[in-house]
Short mmCIF file of C-alpha atoms in Angstrom, two decimals:
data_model
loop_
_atom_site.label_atom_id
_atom_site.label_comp_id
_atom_site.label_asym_id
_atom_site.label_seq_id
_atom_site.Cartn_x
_atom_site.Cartn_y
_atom_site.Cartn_z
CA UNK A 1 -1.97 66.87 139.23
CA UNK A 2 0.39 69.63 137.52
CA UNK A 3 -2.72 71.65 136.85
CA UNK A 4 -3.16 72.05 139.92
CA UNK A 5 0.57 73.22 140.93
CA UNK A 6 1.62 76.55 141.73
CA UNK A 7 4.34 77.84 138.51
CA UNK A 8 6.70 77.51 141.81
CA UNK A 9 5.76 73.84 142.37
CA UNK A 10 6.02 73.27 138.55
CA UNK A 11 9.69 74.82 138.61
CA UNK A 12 10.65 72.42 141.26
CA UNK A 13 8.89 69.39 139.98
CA UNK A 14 10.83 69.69 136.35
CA UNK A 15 14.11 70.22 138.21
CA UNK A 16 13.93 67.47 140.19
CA UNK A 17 12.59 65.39 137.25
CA UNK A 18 16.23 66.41 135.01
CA UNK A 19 18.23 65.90 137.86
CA UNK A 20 16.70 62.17 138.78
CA UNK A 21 17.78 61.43 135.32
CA UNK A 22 21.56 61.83 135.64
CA UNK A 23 21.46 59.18 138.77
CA UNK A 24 22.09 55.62 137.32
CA UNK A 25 21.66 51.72 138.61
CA UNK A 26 24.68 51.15 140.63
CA UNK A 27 24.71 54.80 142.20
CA UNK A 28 25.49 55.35 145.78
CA UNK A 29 23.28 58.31 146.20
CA UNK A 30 22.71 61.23 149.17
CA UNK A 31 19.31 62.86 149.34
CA UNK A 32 18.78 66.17 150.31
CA UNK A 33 15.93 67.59 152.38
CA UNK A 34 13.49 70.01 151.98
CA UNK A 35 10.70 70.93 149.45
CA UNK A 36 12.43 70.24 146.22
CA UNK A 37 14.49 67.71 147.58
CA UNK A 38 11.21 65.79 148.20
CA UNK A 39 10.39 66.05 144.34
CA UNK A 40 13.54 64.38 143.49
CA UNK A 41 13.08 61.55 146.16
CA UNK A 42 9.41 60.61 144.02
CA UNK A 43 10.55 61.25 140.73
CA UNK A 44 13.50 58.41 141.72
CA UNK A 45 10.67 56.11 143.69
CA UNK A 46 9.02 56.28 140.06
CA UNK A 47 12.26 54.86 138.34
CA UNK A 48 12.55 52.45 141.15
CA UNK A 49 9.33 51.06 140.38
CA UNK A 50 8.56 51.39 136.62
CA UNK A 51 12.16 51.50 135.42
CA UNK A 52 13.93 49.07 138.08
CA UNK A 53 16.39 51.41 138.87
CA UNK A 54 18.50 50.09 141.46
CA UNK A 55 20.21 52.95 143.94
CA UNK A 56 21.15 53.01 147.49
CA UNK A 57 20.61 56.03 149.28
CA UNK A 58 21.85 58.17 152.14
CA UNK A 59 19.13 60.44 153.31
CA UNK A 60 19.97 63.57 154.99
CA UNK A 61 17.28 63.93 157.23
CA UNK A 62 14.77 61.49 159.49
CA UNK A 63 11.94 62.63 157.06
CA UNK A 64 13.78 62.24 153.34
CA UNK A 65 14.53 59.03 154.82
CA UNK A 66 11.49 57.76 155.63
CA UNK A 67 9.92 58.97 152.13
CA UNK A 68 12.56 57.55 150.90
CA UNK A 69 11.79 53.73 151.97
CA UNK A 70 7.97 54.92 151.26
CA UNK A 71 8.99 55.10 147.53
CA UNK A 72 11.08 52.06 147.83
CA UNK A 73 14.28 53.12 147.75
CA UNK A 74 16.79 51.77 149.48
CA UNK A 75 18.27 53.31 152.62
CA UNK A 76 21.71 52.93 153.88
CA UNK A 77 23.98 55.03 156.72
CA UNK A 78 26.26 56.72 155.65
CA UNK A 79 29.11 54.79 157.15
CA UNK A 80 27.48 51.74 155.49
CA UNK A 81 27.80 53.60 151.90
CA UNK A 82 31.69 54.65 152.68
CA UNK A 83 31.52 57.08 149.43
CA UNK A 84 29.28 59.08 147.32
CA UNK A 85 28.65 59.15 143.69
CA UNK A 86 26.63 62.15 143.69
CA UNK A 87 24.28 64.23 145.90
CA UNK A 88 21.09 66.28 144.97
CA UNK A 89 19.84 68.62 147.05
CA UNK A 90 17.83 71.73 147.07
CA UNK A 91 19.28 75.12 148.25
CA UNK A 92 17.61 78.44 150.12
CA UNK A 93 20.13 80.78 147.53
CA UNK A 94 22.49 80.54 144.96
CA UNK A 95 24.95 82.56 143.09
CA UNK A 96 27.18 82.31 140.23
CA UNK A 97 29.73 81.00 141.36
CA UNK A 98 27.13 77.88 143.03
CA UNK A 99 28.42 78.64 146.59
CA UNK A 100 24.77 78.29 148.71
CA UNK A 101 22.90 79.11 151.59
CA UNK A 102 20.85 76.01 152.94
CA UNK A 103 19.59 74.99 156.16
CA UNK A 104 16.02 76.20 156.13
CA UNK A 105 14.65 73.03 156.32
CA UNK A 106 16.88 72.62 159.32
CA UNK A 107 19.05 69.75 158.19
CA UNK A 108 22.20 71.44 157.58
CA UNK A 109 24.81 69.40 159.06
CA UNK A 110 24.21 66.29 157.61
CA UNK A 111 23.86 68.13 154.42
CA UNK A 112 27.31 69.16 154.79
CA UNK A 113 28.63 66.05 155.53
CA UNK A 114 26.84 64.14 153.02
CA UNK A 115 27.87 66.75 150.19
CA UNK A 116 31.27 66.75 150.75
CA UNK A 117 31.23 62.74 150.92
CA UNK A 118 30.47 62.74 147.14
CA UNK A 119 31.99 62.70 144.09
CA UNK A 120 29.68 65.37 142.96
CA UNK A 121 26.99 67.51 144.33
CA UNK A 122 24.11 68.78 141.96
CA UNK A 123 21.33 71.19 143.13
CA UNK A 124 17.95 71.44 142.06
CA UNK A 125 16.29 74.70 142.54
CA UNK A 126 13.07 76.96 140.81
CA UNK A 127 15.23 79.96 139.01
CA UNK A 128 14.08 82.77 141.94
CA UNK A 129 16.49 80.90 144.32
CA UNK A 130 19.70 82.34 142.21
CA UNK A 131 20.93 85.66 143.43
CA UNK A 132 23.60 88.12 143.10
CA UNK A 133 24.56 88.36 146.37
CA UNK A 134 23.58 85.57 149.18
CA UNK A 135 21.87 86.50 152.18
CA UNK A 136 18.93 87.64 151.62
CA UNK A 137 17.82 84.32 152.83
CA UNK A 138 18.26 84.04 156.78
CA UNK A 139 22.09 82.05 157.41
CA UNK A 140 21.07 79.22 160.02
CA UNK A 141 23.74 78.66 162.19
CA UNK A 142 23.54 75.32 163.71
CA UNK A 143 24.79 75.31 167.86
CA UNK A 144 24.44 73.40 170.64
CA UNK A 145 22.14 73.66 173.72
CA UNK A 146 24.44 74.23 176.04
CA UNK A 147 25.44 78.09 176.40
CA UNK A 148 23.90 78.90 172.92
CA UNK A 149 22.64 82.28 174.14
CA UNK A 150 26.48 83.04 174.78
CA UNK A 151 27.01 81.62 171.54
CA UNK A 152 24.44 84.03 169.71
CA UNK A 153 26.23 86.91 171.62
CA UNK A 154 29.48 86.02 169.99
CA UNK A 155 28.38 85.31 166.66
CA UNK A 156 26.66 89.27 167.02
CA UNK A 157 30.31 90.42 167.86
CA UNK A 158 31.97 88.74 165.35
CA UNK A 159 29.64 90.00 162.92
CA UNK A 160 30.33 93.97 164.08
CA UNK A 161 34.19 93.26 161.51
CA UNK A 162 31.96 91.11 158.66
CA UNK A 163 31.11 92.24 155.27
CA UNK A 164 27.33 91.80 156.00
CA UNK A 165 24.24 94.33 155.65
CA UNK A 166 22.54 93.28 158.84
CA UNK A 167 23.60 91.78 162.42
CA UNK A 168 20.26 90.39 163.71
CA UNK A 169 20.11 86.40 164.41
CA UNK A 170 17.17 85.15 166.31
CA UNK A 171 16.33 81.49 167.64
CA UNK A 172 14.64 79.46 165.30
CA UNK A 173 11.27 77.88 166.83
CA UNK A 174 8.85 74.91 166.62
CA UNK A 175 5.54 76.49 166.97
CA UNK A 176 6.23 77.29 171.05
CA UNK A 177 9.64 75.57 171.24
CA UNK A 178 12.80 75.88 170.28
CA UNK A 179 13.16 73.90 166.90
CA UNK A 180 15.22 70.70 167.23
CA UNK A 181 17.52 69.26 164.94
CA UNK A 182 17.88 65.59 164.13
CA UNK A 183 21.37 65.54 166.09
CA UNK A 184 19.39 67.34 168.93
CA UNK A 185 20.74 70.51 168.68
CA UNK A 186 19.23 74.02 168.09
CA UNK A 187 19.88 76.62 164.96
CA UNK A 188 20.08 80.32 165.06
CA UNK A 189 19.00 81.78 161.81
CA UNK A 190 21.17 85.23 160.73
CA UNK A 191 19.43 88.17 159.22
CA UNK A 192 22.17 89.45 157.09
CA UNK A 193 20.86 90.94 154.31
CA UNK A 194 23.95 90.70 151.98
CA UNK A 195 26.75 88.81 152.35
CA UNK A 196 29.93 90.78 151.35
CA UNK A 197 32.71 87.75 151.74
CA UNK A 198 31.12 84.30 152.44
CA UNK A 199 34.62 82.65 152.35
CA UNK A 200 35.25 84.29 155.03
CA UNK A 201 32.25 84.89 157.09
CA UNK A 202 31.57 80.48 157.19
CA UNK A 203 35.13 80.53 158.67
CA UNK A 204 34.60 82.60 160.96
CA UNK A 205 31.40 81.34 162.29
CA UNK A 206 32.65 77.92 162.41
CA UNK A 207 35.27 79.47 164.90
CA UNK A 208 33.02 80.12 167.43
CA UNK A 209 33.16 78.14 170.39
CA UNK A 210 29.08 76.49 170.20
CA UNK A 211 28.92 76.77 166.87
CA UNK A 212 28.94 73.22 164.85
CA UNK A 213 27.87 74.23 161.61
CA UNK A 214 26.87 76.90 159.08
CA UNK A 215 24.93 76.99 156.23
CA UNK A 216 27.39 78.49 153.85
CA UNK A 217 28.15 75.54 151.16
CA UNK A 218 31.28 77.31 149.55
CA UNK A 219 33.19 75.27 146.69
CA UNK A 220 30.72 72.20 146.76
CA UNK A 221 28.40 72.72 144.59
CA UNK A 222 29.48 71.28 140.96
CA UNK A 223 26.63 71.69 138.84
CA UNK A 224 22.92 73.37 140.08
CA UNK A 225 19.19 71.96 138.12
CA UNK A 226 17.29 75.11 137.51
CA UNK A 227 13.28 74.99 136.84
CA UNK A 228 10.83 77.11 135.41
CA UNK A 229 7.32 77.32 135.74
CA UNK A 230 6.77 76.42 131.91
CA UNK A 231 8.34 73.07 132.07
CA UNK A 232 12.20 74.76 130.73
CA UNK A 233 15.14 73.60 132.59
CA UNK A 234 18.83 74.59 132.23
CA UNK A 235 21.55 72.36 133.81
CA UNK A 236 24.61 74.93 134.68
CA UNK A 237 27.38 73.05 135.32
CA UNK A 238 30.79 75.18 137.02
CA UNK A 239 33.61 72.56 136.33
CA UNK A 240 32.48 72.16 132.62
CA UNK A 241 31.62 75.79 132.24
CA UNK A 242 28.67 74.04 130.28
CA UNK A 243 24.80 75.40 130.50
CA UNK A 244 21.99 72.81 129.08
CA UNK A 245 18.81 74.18 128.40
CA UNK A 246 15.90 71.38 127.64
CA UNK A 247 11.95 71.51 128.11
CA UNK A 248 10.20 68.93 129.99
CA UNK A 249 6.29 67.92 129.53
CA UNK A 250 4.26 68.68 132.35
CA UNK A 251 2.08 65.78 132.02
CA UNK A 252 -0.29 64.35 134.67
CA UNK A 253 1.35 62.22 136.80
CA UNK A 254 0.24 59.33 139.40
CA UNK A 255 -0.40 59.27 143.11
CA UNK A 256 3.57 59.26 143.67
CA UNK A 257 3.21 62.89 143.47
CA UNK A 258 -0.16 63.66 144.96
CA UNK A 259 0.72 65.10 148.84
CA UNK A 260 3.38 67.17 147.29
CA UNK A 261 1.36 70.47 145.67
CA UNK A 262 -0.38 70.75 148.68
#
């Protein structure tokens, strides 16, 4: 199967495989959602069922979920978990100080809320995701239905006093549709270009009356997974001020993995 992965796929693949190893039996765990995310969510349905690794899981996302209970891990609401031990997730950009843009995959609320309901939150990422400055990656914004084209206009004014390179946002859309999120409401994606100030910008935006959530993860990332397409991997971790660097062997593996290089 690796043979057949893109160096991109491989990146991914190895830093979801480190990252699966730092979750334990006992572990109250959130799943992220997206691409890389999904890498992490087999390599832990392989310790489930070879190792007996024993998690339960908040999922982040109708789909992680139900991949998830494919793999046979255990799902649980988050209500029903209380508490985090630690989330993975992917991430659309980093920088070096970990703050993040995500959303792309559309899930960025419960993201949110599922990161900051954790002891710690670790992202897994391939190494061209790290940047200088964020936003070169589109900012989703997620709003509501109601009113969001007033909403866009507002976020375009408040944008006219932000440290940003670019002011256009545009509704993000499901092949004819405007895309849905799981809590039925609708994300505007920001072409910005460079972020100046993201502190400040994700307040701002999360004053705007419409608005429920940005992607700007500031101050919640503790530690980010990065992969290359050899098979290295570096664990960077911001609290410790610690960077790991290991290699891991990009050996064939089973039918776990087999929809996910397509």
């Amino acid at each position: 199967m690796t043979a057949e992965m893109s160096p991109i796929d491989k990146a991914k693949f190895v830093a979801a495989k480190r990252a699966s190893d730092l979750v334990e039996t006992g572990m109250r765990i959130g799943l992220g959602t997206g691409s890389t995310a999904a890498w992490l969510v087999r390599c832990l349905g392989e310790r489930v069922r070879d190792q007996g690794l024993r998690i339960r899981a908040v999922a982040t996302s109708t789909r992680t979920a139900a991949l998830a209970r494919e793999v046979g891990i255990d799902v649980i609401a988050l209500d029903e978990a209380g508490w985090l031990d630690l989330t993975i997730d992917g991430a659309d950009e980093f920088d070096g100080d970990l703050n993040l843009i995500k959303g792309g995959g559309g899930a960025l609320l419960q993201e949110k809320i599922v990161a900051t309901a954790s002891d710690r939150m670790v992202v897994i990422a391939d190494a061209g995701k790290e940047v200088e400055k964020l936003g070169a990656f589109p900012l989703p914004v997620e709003v509501i239905p109601f009113g969001w084209k007033a909403t866009q206009k507002m976020i375009e004014e408040m944008l006219v006093s932000m440290d940003v390179l670019g002011r256009k946002t545009s509704l993000r859309m499901d092949q004819d549709a405007p895309f849905v999120t799981d809590e039925g409401n609708r994300i505007l994606d920001l072409h910005l270009n460079r972020i100046g100030n993201a502190r400040q910008l994700a307040l701002a935006l999360n004053q705007v009356p419409g608005v429920v959530e940005n992607g700007l993860f500031i101050d919640i990332c503790d530690a980010v997974v990065i992969g290359h397409g050899d098979g290295r991997v570096d664990l960077r971790d911001i609290n410790a001020g610690t960077v790991e660097h290991d290699r891991l062997d990009l050996g064939e593996s089973d039918n776990l993995f087999s929809d996910l290089a397509d």
